[in-house]
XYZ file of C-alpha atoms in Angstrom:
344
model
C -7.691 -81.929 -60.015
C -8.386 -79.341 -57.331
C -10.716 -77.402 -59.679
C -12.692 -80.506 -60.550
C -13.080 -81.602 -56.984
C -14.260 -78.184 -56.011
C -16.954 -78.179 -58.675
C -18.084 -81.577 -57.616
C -18.187 -80.546 -53.936
C -20.062 -77.279 -54.443
C -22.473 -78.573 -56.984
C -20.928 -76.576 -59.827
C -20.849 -73.167 -57.927
C -17.996 -70.600 -57.713
C -14.660 -71.534 -56.290
C -14.200 -70.857 -52.547
C -11.308 -68.396 -53.044
C -13.269 -66.282 -55.526
C -16.306 -66.154 -53.238
C -14.208 -65.021 -50.280
C -12.526 -62.312 -52.376
C -15.858 -61.009 -53.627
C -17.344 -60.867 -50.074
C -14.263 -59.031 -48.859
C -14.534 -56.441 -51.613
C -18.255 -55.930 -50.926
C -17.579 -55.462 -47.179
C -14.777 -52.998 -47.965
C -17.015 -51.014 -50.301
C -19.842 -50.956 -47.750
C -17.453 -49.782 -45.008
C -16.039 -47.133 -47.320
C -19.524 -45.873 -48.151
C -20.449 -45.783 -44.454
C -17.269 -43.863 -43.560
C -17.911 -41.369 -46.340
C -21.462 -40.805 -45.104
C -20.270 -40.286 -41.522
C -17.535 -37.940 -42.706
C -20.037 -35.957 -44.737
C -22.394 -35.714 -41.753
C -19.493 -34.679 -39.474
C -18.343 -32.105 -41.997
C -21.801 -30.581 -42.218
C -22.070 -30.431 -38.408
C -18.577 -28.896 -38.187
C -19.475 -26.257 -40.767
C -22.569 -25.343 -38.748
C -20.526 -25.018 -35.553
C -17.849 -22.981 -37.339
C -20.557 -20.761 -38.701
C -21.808 -20.184 -35.158
C -18.337 -19.830 -33.654
C -15.657 -18.893 -36.158
C -12.910 -19.078 -33.515
C -13.766 -22.413 -31.940
C -10.730 -24.384 -30.791
C -10.924 -27.954 -32.067
C -9.407 -30.993 -30.454
C -9.271 -32.178 -26.871
C -8.458 -29.346 -24.516
C -7.307 -29.808 -20.905
C -9.673 -28.709 -18.184
C -7.955 -25.671 -16.737
C -10.867 -24.385 -14.678
C -9.739 -26.251 -11.587
C -6.082 -25.214 -12.019
C -6.664 -21.525 -12.734
C -5.922 -19.425 -9.621
C -8.666 -17.292 -8.214
C -8.332 -13.619 -9.109
C -7.319 -11.610 -6.059
C -9.757 -8.879 -5.173
C -8.385 -5.350 -5.343
C -9.211 -4.617 -1.706
C -7.652 -7.820 -0.369
C -5.104 -7.232 2.432
C -5.436 -3.443 2.101
C -6.353 -1.158 5.031
C -9.394 0.263 3.268
C -11.081 1.549 6.439
C -7.904 3.277 7.592
C -7.404 4.919 4.215
C -11.023 6.075 4.079
C -10.890 7.524 7.593
C -7.597 9.319 6.888
C -9.030 10.709 3.663
C -12.082 11.998 5.535
C -9.977 13.576 8.281
C -7.570 15.225 5.838
C -10.416 16.412 3.628
C -12.320 17.766 6.621
C -9.259 19.634 7.916
C -8.486 21.140 4.519
C -12.105 22.177 3.962
C -12.820 23.122 7.562
C -14.289 26.473 6.550
C -17.174 24.620 4.900
C -18.083 22.363 7.824
C -17.349 24.475 10.915
C -20.502 25.543 12.746
C -18.849 28.177 14.988
C -15.771 30.339 15.106
C -13.175 28.057 16.775
C -11.309 30.958 18.376
C -14.381 32.718 19.799
C -14.696 32.393 23.590
C -18.385 32.198 24.456
C -18.210 32.593 28.233
C -21.975 32.181 28.477
C -21.682 28.564 27.247
C -18.436 27.281 28.755
C -18.211 23.589 29.742
C -21.417 22.894 27.868
C -22.209 19.255 27.083
C -22.813 18.137 23.465
C -26.211 19.212 22.125
C -27.807 20.386 18.884
C -26.114 23.771 18.917
C -22.698 22.547 20.046
C -22.311 19.092 18.488
C -19.236 18.144 20.539
C -19.798 20.565 23.409
C -17.583 23.460 24.500
C -14.337 23.650 26.459
C -13.553 25.556 29.649
C -13.282 28.816 27.673
C -16.522 28.390 25.737
C -14.957 27.444 22.389
C -16.832 25.006 20.135
C -14.976 21.664 20.158
C -16.440 20.465 16.840
C -15.007 23.470 15.005
C -11.750 23.286 16.984
C -11.126 19.674 15.904
C -11.238 20.480 12.193
C -9.453 23.798 12.567
C -6.764 22.405 14.887
C -6.307 19.294 12.753
C -4.677 21.436 10.094
C -2.011 22.565 12.580
C -1.320 19.002 13.767
C -1.120 17.625 10.224
C 1.117 20.517 9.143
C 3.519 19.848 12.020
C 3.563 16.139 11.143
C 4.204 16.698 7.432
C 6.701 19.553 7.768
C 8.783 17.866 10.456
C 8.775 14.604 8.472
C 9.970 16.475 5.384
C 12.872 17.932 7.366
C 13.832 14.597 8.920
C 13.585 12.765 5.577
C 15.846 15.253 3.786
C 18.448 15.049 6.564
C 18.255 11.249 6.658
C 18.611 10.830 2.883
C 21.622 13.170 2.667
C 23.305 11.776 5.784
C 22.652 8.153 4.835
C 23.796 8.743 1.258
C 27.073 10.291 2.421
C 27.649 7.454 4.874
C 26.917 4.828 2.224
C 29.329 6.274 -0.368
C 32.040 7.420 2.079
C 35.167 5.362 2.881
C 35.065 2.802 5.644
C 36.525 4.997 8.407
C 34.133 7.873 7.720
C 31.174 5.500 7.430
C 32.028 3.995 10.822
C 32.308 7.440 12.408
C 28.945 8.604 11.022
C 27.191 5.426 12.085
C 28.563 5.728 15.641
C 27.094 9.238 15.768
C 23.746 7.892 14.584
C 23.756 5.175 17.226
C 24.516 7.727 19.957
C 21.512 9.811 18.894
C 19.316 6.710 18.775
C 20.332 5.770 22.319
C 18.958 9.073 23.677
C 15.148 9.223 24.112
C 13.735 11.374 21.356
C 11.372 13.254 23.666
C 14.268 14.438 25.841
C 16.055 15.860 22.791
C 12.875 17.627 21.688
C 12.379 19.181 25.143
C 16.037 20.258 25.307
C 16.045 21.926 21.898
C 12.659 23.541 22.495
C 13.917 24.970 25.790
C 16.914 26.428 23.952
C 14.727 28.016 21.263
C 12.319 29.542 23.771
C 8.620 30.167 23.141
C 7.108 27.477 20.947
C 5.258 28.067 17.702
C 4.296 25.895 14.767
C 7.568 26.369 12.866
C 9.948 25.902 15.801
C 8.199 22.750 17.002
C 8.296 21.319 13.465
C 12.027 22.046 13.172
C 12.814 20.597 16.599
C 10.893 17.384 15.898
C 12.382 17.129 12.402
C 16.043 17.441 13.418
C 15.673 14.777 16.112
C 13.804 12.035 14.223
C 16.073 11.250 11.262
C 18.643 8.649 12.569
C 16.466 5.552 12.054
C 15.731 6.477 8.422
C 19.395 7.339 7.821
C 20.502 3.833 8.815
C 18.134 2.265 6.300
C 19.265 4.657 3.557
C 22.919 3.906 4.314
C 22.303 0.140 4.071
C 20.531 0.472 0.717
C 23.223 2.772 -0.714
C 26.002 0.371 0.346
C 24.293 -2.381 -1.647
C 23.867 -0.449 -4.908
C 26.901 1.861 -4.924
C 28.933 -0.711 -6.910
C 26.323 -1.047 -9.654
C 27.456 -0.404 -13.217
C 25.172 2.568 -13.803
C 26.429 4.266 -10.615
C 30.068 3.704 -11.572
C 29.414 4.935 -15.115
C 27.755 8.093 -13.803
C 30.690 8.810 -11.487
C 33.168 8.271 -14.322
C 31.231 10.763 -16.453
C 31.619 13.405 -13.745
C 28.328 13.032 -11.874
C 28.354 14.721 -8.470
C 27.024 13.398 -5.189
C 23.597 15.016 -5.418
C 23.257 13.916 -9.057
C 23.955 10.316 -8.044
C 21.675 10.605 -5.027
C 18.715 12.042 -6.925
C 18.898 10.161 -10.234
C 20.408 6.765 -9.324
C 20.304 6.060 -5.593
C 17.008 7.545 -4.382
C 14.765 5.648 -6.860
C 16.158 2.385 -5.479
C 15.632 2.986 -1.752
C 12.559 5.233 -1.695
C 10.217 2.247 -1.406
C 12.219 0.897 1.547
C 11.820 4.069 3.613
C 8.262 4.935 2.606
C 6.665 3.163 5.554
C 9.170 4.809 7.923
C 8.198 8.211 6.539
C 4.527 7.498 7.266
C 5.397 6.370 10.781
C 7.421 9.563 11.286
C 4.307 11.638 10.541
C 2.525 9.748 13.286
C 5.435 10.178 15.696
C 5.587 13.928 15.012
C 1.891 14.362 15.838
C 2.384 12.351 19.030
C 5.400 14.483 20.012
C 3.495 17.732 19.465
C 0.537 16.441 21.476
C 2.824 15.289 24.282
C 4.597 18.641 24.489
C 1.294 20.512 24.522
C -0.092 18.137 27.139
C 2.973 18.830 29.327
C 2.515 22.579 28.914
C 5.699 23.245 26.931
C 4.215 22.942 23.465
C 1.912 25.252 21.564
C 0.126 27.935 23.605
C -3.628 27.737 24.124
C -4.386 30.448 21.572
C -2.886 28.237 18.815
C -5.456 25.476 18.366
C -4.206 21.952 17.695
C -5.164 18.507 18.901
C -2.338 18.650 21.420
C -3.281 22.047 22.781
C -6.890 20.872 23.131
C -5.690 17.975 25.285
C -3.702 20.376 27.455
C -7.013 21.336 29.094
C -7.456 17.810 30.446
C -6.631 18.738 34.058
C -9.360 21.403 34.218
C -11.757 19.079 32.419
C -11.246 16.313 34.988
C -11.812 18.714 37.860
C -15.109 19.931 36.392
C -16.286 16.515 35.121
C -16.361 17.683 31.484
C -15.509 14.333 29.891
C -16.182 15.483 26.323
C -13.248 17.924 26.405
C -10.831 14.990 26.729
C -12.687 12.120 25.109
C -13.663 13.572 21.726
C -10.281 15.138 20.756
C -8.530 12.092 22.204
C -10.616 9.708 20.088
C -9.863 11.687 16.938
C -6.156 11.719 17.736
C -5.908 8.029 18.674
C -7.944 6.765 15.710
C -5.931 8.912 13.301
C -2.670 7.546 14.708
C -3.956 3.968 14.504
C -4.949 4.477 10.862
C -1.496 5.863 10.069
C 0.028 2.833 11.769
C -2.086 0.490 9.648
C -1.040 2.263 6.453
C 2.614 2.140 7.518
C 2.412 -1.585 8.273
C 0.798 -2.193 4.883
C 3.662 -0.371 3.126
C 6.172 -2.402 5.150
C 4.505 -5.672 4.100
C 4.596 -4.577 0.471
C 8.338 -3.864 0.698
C 9.004 -7.216 2.367
C 6.947 -9.043 -0.263
C 8.892 -7.320 -3.031
C 12.217 -8.347 -1.461
C 11.044 -11.962 -1.131
C 10.022 -12.001 -4.802
C 13.457 -10.732 -5.781
């Protein structure tokens, strides 16, 4: 009955269910054809892109440009100017024979107390010596005293601090009390006392005197570092295998605390140069015939009386700027050590 009514209603056409099914199939086929065409077009475009870039990353990628940290420049937070100036001063002192314009020890009495000019770039002192040549020639003596005395003080500090760090509690306490007593005495007074005992000053004796009086502060740092790492497994294993004190100190302990005392070593070089200049300025340091930055400043009294400002100003500027640059380098090393400890 339903079939008959449907034919009567539609005027003899197809049934409604068959028409709907046929339209659905046609729509599905059309959609399928359209999807295939789009896929083919996308595939061709993808092949072209892959041909241009064989390693292209497909898919949605997060935008990391805003999150990526900016690359730190290599000269950031580094004392570049101080390092450059120190390099120039050290290079000039080492190669002074190539840049000196006069003999620094020659006393030209015809041109004493002469102001800076074309012939004498930095002028002459009260004995007619060329100050420009004296600065580079005398810088070698000052730098040698600073380096040699620092080497002596560092060796004493490392050995003394290593013994105190490994020693039993009673011996460690005794050694540290001795260190604190030496630290309580002004270093300059000890230097003057020992130099008076040794007699006439020269480069070696002044270096030894400054070296044997400037080690306590480094020794305390070395002792603290050794106390922290003496119970490490590799140290205990080395001692069980028969390793001596100097073997432990050189191969196991020193590599762990050398970075902690590096900035103190640099500051000791500066302090040694200051001590030598102070002694020479006071008249108990190097004699006038041995040219150094300190001995050049020892002529300051005569220079003030004659109004020869260049005799004091130019060597003083070289000395002060060099010390400031060493201080900047030492502070940079200290910041690096502190940053490393914070990271740990």
